[in-house]
XYZ file of C-alpha atoms in Angstrom:
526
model
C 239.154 37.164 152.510
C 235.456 39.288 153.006
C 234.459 38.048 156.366
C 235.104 34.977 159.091
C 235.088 31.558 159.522
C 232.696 30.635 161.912
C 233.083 27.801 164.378
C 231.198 25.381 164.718
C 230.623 23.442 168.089
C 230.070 19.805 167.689
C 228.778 17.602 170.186
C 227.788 13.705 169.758
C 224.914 13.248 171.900
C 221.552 14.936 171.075
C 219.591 12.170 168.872
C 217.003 9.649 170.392
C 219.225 6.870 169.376
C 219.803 3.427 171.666
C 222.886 3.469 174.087
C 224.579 0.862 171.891
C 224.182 2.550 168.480
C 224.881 5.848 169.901
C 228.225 4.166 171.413
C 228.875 2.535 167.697
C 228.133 5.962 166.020
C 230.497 7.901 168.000
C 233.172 5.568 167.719
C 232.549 5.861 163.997
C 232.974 9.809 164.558
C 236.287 9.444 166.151
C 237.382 7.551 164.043
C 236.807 10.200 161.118
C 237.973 12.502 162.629
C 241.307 10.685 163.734
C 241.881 9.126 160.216
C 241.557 11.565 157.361
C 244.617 11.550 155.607
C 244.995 14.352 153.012
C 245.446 14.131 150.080
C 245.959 15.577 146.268
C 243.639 13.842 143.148
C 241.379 15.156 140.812
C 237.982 13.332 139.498
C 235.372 13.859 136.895
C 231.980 13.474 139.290
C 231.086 10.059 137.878
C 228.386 9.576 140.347
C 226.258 12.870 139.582
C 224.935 12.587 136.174
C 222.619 14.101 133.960
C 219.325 12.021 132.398
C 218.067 10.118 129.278
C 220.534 7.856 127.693
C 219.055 6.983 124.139
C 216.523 9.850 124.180
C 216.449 12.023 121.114
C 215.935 15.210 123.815
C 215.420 18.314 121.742
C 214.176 20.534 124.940
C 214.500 21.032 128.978
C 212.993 22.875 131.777
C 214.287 22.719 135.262
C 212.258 23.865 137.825
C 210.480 22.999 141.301
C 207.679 21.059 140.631
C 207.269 19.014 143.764
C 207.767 21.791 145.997
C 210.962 20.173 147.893
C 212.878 23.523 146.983
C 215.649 21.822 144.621
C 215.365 21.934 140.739
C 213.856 18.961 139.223
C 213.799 18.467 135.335
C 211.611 17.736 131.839
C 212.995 16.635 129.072
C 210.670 16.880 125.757
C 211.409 14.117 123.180
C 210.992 13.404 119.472
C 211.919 9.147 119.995
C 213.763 7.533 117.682
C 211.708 7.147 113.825
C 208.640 8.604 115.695
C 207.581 10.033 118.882
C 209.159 9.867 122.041
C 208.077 9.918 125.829
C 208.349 13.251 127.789
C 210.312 12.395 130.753
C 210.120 13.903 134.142
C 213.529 13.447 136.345
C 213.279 14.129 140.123
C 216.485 16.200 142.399
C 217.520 14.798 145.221
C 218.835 17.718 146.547
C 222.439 16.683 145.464
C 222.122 16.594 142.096
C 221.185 13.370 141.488
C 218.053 12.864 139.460
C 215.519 9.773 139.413
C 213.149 8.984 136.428
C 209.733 9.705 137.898
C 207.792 9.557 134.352
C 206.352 5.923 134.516
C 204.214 7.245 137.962
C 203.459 10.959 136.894
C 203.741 11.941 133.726
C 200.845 10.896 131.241
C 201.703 8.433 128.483
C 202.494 10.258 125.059
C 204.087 8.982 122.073
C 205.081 12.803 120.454
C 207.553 14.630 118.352
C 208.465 17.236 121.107
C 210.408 20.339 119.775
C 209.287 22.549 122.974
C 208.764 22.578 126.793
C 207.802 25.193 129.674
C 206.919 24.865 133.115
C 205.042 27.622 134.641
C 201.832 28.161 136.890
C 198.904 28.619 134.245
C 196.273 28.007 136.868
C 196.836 30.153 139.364
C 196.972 26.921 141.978
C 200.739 27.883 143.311
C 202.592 25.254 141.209
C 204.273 24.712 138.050
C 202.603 23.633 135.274
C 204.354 21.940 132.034
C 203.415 22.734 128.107
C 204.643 20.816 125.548
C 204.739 21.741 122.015
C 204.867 19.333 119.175
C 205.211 18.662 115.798
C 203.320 15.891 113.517
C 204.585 12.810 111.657
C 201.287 12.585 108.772
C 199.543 9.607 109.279
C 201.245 8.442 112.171
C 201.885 10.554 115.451
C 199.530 13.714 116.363
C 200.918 17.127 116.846
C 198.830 18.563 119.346
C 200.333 20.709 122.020
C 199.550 19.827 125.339
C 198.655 21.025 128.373
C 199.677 19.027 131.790
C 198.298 20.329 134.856
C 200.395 19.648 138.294
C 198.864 18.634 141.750
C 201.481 19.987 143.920
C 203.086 17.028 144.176
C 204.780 16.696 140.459
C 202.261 14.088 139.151
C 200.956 15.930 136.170
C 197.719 15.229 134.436
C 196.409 15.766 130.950
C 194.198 18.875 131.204
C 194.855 19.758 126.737
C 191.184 18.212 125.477
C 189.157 21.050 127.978
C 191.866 23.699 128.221
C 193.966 23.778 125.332
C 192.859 24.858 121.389
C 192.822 22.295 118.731
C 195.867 21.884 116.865
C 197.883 20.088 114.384
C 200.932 22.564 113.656
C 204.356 21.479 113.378
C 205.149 23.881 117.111
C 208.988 24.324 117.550
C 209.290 26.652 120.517
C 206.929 28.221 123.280
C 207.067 31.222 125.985
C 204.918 31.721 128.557
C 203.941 35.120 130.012
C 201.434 37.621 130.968
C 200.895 39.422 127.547
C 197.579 41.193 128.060
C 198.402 42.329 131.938
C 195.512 40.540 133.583
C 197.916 38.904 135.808
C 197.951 35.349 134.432
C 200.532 33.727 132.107
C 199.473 33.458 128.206
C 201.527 31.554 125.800
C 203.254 32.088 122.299
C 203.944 29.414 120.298
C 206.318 29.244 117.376
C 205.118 27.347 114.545
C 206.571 26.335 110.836
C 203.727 28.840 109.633
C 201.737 30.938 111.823
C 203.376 31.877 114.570
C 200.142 31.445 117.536
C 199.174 33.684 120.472
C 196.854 32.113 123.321
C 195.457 33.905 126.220
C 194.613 32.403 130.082
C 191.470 32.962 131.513
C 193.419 32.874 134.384
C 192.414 28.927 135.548
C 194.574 27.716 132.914
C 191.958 27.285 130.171
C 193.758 29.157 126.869
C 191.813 30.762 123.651
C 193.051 31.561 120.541
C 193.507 35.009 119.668
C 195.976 34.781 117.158
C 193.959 35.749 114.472
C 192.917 39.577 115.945
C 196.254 40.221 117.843
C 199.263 38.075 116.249
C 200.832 39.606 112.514
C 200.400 37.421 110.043
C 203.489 35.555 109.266
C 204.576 32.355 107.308
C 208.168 31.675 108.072
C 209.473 28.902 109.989
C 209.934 29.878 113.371
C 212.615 27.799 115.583
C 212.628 30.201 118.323
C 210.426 32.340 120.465
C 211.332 35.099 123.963
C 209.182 37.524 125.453
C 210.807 40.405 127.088
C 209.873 44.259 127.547
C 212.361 45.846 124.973
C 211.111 48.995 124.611
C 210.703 49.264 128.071
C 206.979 50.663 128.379
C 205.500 47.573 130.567
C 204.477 44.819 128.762
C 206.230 41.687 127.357
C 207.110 42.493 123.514
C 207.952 39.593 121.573
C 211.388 38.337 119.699
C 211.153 35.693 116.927
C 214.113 33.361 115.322
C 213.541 32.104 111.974
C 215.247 29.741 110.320
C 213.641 29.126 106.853
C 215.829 30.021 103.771
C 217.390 32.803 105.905
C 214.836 35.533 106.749
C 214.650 38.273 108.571
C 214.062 37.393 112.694
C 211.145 39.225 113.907
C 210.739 42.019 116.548
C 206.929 42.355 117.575
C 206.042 45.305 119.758
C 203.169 44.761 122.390
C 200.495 47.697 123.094
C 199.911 46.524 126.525
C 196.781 44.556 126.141
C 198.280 41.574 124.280
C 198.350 42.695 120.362
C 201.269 42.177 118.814
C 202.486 44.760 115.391
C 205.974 44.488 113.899
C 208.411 46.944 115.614
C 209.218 50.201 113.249
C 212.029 49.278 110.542
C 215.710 49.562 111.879
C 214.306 48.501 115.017
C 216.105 45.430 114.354
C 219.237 44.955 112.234
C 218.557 43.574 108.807
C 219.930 39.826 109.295
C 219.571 36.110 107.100
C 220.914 34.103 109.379
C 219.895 30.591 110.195
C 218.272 31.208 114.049
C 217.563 28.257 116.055
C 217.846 30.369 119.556
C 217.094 33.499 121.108
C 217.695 35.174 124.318
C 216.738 38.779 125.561
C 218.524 40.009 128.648
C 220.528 42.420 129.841
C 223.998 41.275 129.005
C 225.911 44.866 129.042
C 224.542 46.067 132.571
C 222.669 49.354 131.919
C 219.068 48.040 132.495
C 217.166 46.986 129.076
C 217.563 44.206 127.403
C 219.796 43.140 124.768
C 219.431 40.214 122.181
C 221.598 37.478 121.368
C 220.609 35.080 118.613
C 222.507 31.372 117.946
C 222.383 30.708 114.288
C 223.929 28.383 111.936
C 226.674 30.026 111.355
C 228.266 33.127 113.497
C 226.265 33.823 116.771
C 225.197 37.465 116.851
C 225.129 39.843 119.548
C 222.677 43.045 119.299
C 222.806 46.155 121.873
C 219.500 47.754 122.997
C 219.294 51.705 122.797
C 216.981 50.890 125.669
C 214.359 52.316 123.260
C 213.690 48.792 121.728
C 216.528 49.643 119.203
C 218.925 46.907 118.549
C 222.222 47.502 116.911
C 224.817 44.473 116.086
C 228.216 44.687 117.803
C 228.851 41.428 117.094
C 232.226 41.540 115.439
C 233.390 43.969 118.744
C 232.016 41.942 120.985
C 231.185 38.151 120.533
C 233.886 35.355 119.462
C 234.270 34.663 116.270
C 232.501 31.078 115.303
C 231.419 28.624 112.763
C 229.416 26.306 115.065
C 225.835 25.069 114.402
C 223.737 26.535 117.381
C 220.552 25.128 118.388
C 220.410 26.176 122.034
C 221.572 29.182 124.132
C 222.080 30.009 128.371
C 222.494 32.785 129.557
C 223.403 32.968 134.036
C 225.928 34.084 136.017
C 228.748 30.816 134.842
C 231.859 32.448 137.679
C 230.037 34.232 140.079
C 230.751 37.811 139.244
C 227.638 39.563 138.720
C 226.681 39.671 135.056
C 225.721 37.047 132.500
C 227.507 34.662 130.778
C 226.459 32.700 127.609
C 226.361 29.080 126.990
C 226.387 27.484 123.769
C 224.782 24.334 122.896
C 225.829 23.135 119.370
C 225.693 20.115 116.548
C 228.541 18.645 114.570
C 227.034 19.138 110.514
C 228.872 16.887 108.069
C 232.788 17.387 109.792
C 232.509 21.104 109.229
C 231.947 21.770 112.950
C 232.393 19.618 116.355
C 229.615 19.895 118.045
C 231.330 21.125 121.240
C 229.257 22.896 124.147
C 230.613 26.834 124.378
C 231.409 28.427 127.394
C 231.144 32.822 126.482
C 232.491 34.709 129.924
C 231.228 38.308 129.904
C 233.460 41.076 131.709
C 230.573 43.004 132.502
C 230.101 45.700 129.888
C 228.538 43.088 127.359
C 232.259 42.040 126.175
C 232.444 37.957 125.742
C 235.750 36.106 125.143
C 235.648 32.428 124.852
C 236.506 30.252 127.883
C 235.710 26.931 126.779
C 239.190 25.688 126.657
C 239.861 25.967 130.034
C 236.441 25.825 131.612
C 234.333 23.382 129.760
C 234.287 19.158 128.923
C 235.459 18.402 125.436
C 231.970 16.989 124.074
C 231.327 16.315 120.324
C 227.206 15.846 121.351
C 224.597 16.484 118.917
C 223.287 19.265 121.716
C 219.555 20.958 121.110
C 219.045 22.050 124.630
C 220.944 24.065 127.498
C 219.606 24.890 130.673
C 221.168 26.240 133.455
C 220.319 26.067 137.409
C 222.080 25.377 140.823
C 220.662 21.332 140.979
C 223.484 20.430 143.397
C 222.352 23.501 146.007
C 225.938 24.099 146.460
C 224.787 28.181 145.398
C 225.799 28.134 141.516
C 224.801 27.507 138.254
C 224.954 24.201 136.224
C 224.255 22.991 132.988
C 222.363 20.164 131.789
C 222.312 19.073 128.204
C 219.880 17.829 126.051
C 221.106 15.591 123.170
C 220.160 13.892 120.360
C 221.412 10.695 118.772
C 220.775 7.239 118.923
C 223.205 6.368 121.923
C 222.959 10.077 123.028
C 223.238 10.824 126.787
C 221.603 14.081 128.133
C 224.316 15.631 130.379
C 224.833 17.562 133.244
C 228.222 19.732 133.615
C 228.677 20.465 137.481
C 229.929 23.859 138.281
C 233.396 23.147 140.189
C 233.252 27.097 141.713
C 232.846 25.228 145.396
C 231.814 21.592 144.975
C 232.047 19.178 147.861
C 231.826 15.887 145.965
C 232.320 12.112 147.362
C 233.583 10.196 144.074
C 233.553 6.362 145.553
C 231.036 4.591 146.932
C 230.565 4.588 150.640
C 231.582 0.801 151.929
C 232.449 -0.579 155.002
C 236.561 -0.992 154.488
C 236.941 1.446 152.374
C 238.045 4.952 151.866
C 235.353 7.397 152.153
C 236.568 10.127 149.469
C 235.897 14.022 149.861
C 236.864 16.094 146.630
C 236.630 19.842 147.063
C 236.531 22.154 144.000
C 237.251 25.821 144.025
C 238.397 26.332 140.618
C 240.035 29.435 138.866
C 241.618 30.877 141.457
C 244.278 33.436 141.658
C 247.694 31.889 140.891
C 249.340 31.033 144.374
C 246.252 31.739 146.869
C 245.683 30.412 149.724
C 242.611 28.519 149.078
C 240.317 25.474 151.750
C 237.794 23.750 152.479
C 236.902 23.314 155.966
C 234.729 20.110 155.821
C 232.292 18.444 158.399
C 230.270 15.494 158.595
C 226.598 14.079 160.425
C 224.482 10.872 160.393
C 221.612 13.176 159.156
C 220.755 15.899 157.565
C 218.970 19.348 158.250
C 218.307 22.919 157.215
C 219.823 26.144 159.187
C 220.392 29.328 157.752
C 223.509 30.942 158.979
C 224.374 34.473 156.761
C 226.157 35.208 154.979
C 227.359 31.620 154.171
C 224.443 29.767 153.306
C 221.888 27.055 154.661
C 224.390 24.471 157.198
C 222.635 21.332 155.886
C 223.804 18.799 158.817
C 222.020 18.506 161.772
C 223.856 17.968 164.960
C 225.379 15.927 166.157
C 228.502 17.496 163.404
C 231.875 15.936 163.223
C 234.975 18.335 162.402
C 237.077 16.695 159.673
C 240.248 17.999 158.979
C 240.370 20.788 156.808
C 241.275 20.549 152.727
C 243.876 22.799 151.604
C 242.818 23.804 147.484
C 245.817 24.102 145.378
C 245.178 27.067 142.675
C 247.017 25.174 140.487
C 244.459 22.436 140.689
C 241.539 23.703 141.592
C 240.606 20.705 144.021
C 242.020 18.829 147.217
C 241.035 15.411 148.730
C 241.054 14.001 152.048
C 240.368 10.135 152.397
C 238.506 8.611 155.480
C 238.645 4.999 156.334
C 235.084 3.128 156.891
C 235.833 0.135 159.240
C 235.165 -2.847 158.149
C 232.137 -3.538 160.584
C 228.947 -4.992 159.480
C 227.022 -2.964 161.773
C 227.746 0.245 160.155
C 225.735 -1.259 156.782
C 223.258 1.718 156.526
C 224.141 3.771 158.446
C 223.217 7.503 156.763
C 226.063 9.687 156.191
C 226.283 13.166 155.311
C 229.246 15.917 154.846
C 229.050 19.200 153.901
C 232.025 22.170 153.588
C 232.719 25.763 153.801
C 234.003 26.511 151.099
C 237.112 29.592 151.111
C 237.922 30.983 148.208
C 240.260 34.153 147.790
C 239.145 36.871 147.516
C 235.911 36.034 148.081
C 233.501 35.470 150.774
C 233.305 31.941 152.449
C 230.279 30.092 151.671
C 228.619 26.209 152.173
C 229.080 23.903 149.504
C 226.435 21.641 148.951
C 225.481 17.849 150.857
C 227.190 15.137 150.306
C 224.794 12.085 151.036
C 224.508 8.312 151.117
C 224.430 5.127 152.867
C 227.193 2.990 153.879
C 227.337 -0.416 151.978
C-alpha cells in the first residue's frame, strides 16, 4: 500500500450545543462506537437513484450549475405523443438528486433531441441549450437558449439571443470556433448542419451560410475537437440517413469549416447515432470512436487529422443498437474507458448498457459481465461524472419508454453507502465497496462518523467531510471476493434522538493503491 493511514484524533466537545444535548449526543457516540458489530452483506444502493421515471429522456448534461461544487443534472425530453418538459435535478452532494424544474426551469412543452450546459455569457456560470425538433402543426422546434443567474434558476434568453428556427436539431457542441475567446455552437440538424457564433454576451448569429459546407444528410451526432492538431476546434459529424459517409470538417482557425482532404477519414455507411473524439490510445491527439447501429467503430489518429479503423484489432465485436457513448476513466487507471448506451430493436438486440475497459494503448475488451447491471433499457443518453464526491466516475442514464426510469449506476471503486433508513431502534447500516480487487488482498475501510458535516483538505486522501467532533467506528475489513463489508450500528430507541443529523464518512484502502476518502454518508434519524 502507497502511503499511510493517518490518525485521526477525535474529541466530543467543541460545538455550541446545550449541556443536556451535548450529554445525549455523546452518549449516542459511545454507544457507536461500543456497538458496531461486523458484518458480511451485499446491497444494490436502493436509496441513491437516478431521475425521471416516465420521461421519454433522449439527452443529459451534468454539471455545476448552482455553484455548490457537486454535479447537478438536465435531462432534455421529447414527452410522451408530443413534447416533454426539460427537467433540472439538483445534487446533494451524495448523490441524491431533487427535481428543481417546477421553480427554475422555464415551462416548455418540446421534442428535445439535444442539451449542453456551458457559460455563453461570459457571467462565470453555466448556461443550458436545448435543441429541438418539430411535431407540424403542433409543438415548435425552436432551439433555445436559457440563461443562468448563478443560482441554477435559468431564464429564457432564445427570442433576443438566439436565431430563428424551425429545424428538426438532433445534437449540439459548444466551443470557441473562431478563437475570440467565447463559446460558439454547432448544431446538427436533419438537413443543414448550422454554425452560430457568440458575440461573447451570449447573443449568437448565424454564419452558417459563409463558413459551414453545405450538407443535407441527417445528422444524429456532432464533437468538436482539434484533430489535426493546429489550434482550433475542427469538427466531427455522425450521420445516420440511409448510411452515409460521417463527416470530418477541418477548421482554418477563424471559424470556417471545409471538408477534411479524402482518406482523411475511412470510407464508412454505418448507421451513427454517437461520436466521441479523445485520446483513447495515449500518445496525445485525438482518436474517434463512433456508436452505430450495428458494430461500434474505433478509428486511430496519425495525429495529422488522419483516421485509420482498427476496429476489428481493437474494439469488441457487437451487434447492439448504439445511441449514446462515455468515454472517462471507469477503474481508476489512467486512460479512458468507453460506455455504451444501447436500445433493444425488434428482439435482435437487448438493449443492455456496455461497459469497454481500455488497457491503455487504445485496446478495449468488454467488461460488462462482471462490472455492469443487467438492464434491457431503451438507453439514448450516457453521461458520466463523480455525483456521489466519493473521487470517481458514475453513470447516469437517460431512457426512453413509457414506464422508463433514467438511471444512475454508482461506481463501487470506494463507496461508503448506508442502505436502511436511519431510525431510532434500528440498525444503522454502513456498506463499503472496493470492488475488483486482487484475489486474496488485504482490503478496509476505516470508517468514522459526526453530527455535522464540513470540508478539510488533507493530501493525498481527499477532502475529510466531517467536522469535529468525529467518532472512530470500528474498521470494515473488504473481502476481494466480495468486493464490500458491512458493519451494523444500533440507534437506541430514544425519542430524543428524532433529528438528530448524522454523518459518516471512510478511508477507503485498497491494495495496491493509495488510501483515499470515500464520500458522505448523510441523513436524519427518524
Amino acid at each position: 500500500m502507497q502511503g499511510s493511514v493517518p490518525s485521526v484524533a477525535l474529541t466530543l466537545s467543541r460545538h455550541r450545543v446545550s449541556p443536556t444535548r451535548a450529554l445525549r449526543l455523546a452518549a449516542l457516540a459511545s454507544i457507536l462506537a461500543a456497538s458496531a458489530v461486523a458484518q458480511l452483506q451485499f446491497e444494490e444502493l436502493p436509496r441513491t437513484g437516478g431521475a425521471g421515471a416516465g420521461d421519454y429522456t433522449h439527452a443529459l448534461a451534468l454539471g455545476d450549475v448552482d455553484g455548490d461544487g457537486d454535479l447537478d443534472l438536465v435531462v432534455g425530453n421529447s414527452g410522451f405523443l408530443g413534447g416533454g418538459q426539460t427537467r433540472l435535478y439538483f445534487n446533494d452532494g451524495a448523490g441524491r438528486f431533487s427535481d428543481e424544474t417546477a421553480t427554475r426551469l422555464p415551462v416548455d412543452h418540446q421534442i428535445t433531441r439535444a442539451v449542453a450546459l456551458g457559460d455563453v455569457d461570459g457571467d462565470g456560470d453555466l448556461d443550458l441549450v436545448i435543441g429541438n425538433s418539430p411535431i407540424y402543426g403542433t409543438v415548435t422546434g425552436q432551439n433555445r437558449l436559457y440563461l443562468n443567474d448563478g443560482t441554477g434558476t435559468f431564464s429564457d434568453g432564445t427570442a433576443t439571443r438566439m436565431p430563428v428556427d424551425e429545424e428538426a436539431s438532433t445534437s449540439v457542441a459548444l466551443g470557441d470556433v473562431d478563437g475570440d475567446g467565447d463559446l460558439d455552437l454547432v448544431i446538427g440538424n436533419g438537413g443543414q448542419n448550422r454554425l452560430y457564433l457568440n458575440d461573447g454576451t451570449g447573443t449568437f448569429s448565424d454564419v452558417t451560410a459563409s463558413q459551414m459546407p453545405v450538407d443535407g444528410v441527417w445528422t444524429y451526432a456532432v464533437a468538436l475537437g482539434d484533430v489535426d492538431r493546429d489550434g482550433d476546434l475542427d469538427l466531427m459529424l455522425g450521420c445516420s440517413d440511409f448510411f452515409p459517409q460521417n463527416r470530418l470538417y477541418l477548421n482554418n482557425g477563424a471559424g470556417t469549416f471545409s471538408p477534411a482532404p479524402a482518406g482523411a477519414l475511412p470510407v464508412d455507411y454505418d448507421l451513427t447515432q454517437s461520436v466521441l473524439l479523445d485520446d483513447v490510445d495515449g500518445d496525445g491527439d485525438l482518436d474517434l470512436v463512433t456508436g452505430n447501429n450495428g458494430q461500434n467503430r474505433l478509428y486511430l489518429n496519425s495525429g495529422a487529422g488522419v483516421f485509420s479503423d482498427v476496429t476489428t484489432s481493437r474494439l469488441p465485436v457487437d451487434a447492439d443498437n448504439t445511441t449514446a457513448l462515455a468515454l472517462g476513466d471507469i477503474d481508476g487507471d489512467g486512460d479512458l474507458d468507453l460506455v455504451i448506451g444501447n436500445m433493444p430493436v425488434y428482439q435482435q438486440n437487448t438493449g443492455q448498457t456496455r461497459l469497454y475497459r481500455n488497457d491503455g494503448t487504445g485496446m478495449f475488451t468488454d467488461a460488462t459481465a462482471n462490472r455492469m447491471p443487467v438492464d434491457v433499457d431503451v438507453t439514448r443518453g450516457v453521461a458520466l461524472g463523480d455525483v456521489d464526491g466519493d473521487g470517481d466516475l458514475d453513470v447516469v442514464l437517460g431512457n426512453t419508454s413509457v414506464l422508463g426510469q433514467n438511471r444512475l449506476y454508482v461506481n463501487l471503486q470506494r463507496q461508503l453507502h448506508a442502505p436502511l433508513e436511519l431510525r431510532i431502534g434500528q440498525n444503522y447500516v454502513l456498506d463499503a465497496y472496493l470492488r475488483h480487487q486482487p484475489a486474496g488482498a488485504s482490503t478496509f475501510a476505516l470508517p468514522v462518523a459526526s453530527f455535522a458535516p464540513a470540508s478539510l483538505a488533507i493530501p493525498p486522501y481527499g477532502t475529510l467531510g466531517l467536522a469535529q467532533p468525529l467518532i472512530t467506528l470500528p474498521l470494515i475489513t473488504i473481502p476481494s471476493g466480495t468486493g464490500v463489508g458491512s458493519l451494523s450500528l444500533l440507534i437506541p430507541n430514544f425519542p430524543w434522538l428524532v433529528g438528530v443529523p448524522l454523518y459518516s464518512q471512510a478511508l477507503m484502502v485498497p491494495y495496491p493503491f493509495q488510501a483515499s476518502f470515500s464520500g458522505v454518508v448523510g441523513d436524519r434519524i427518524q
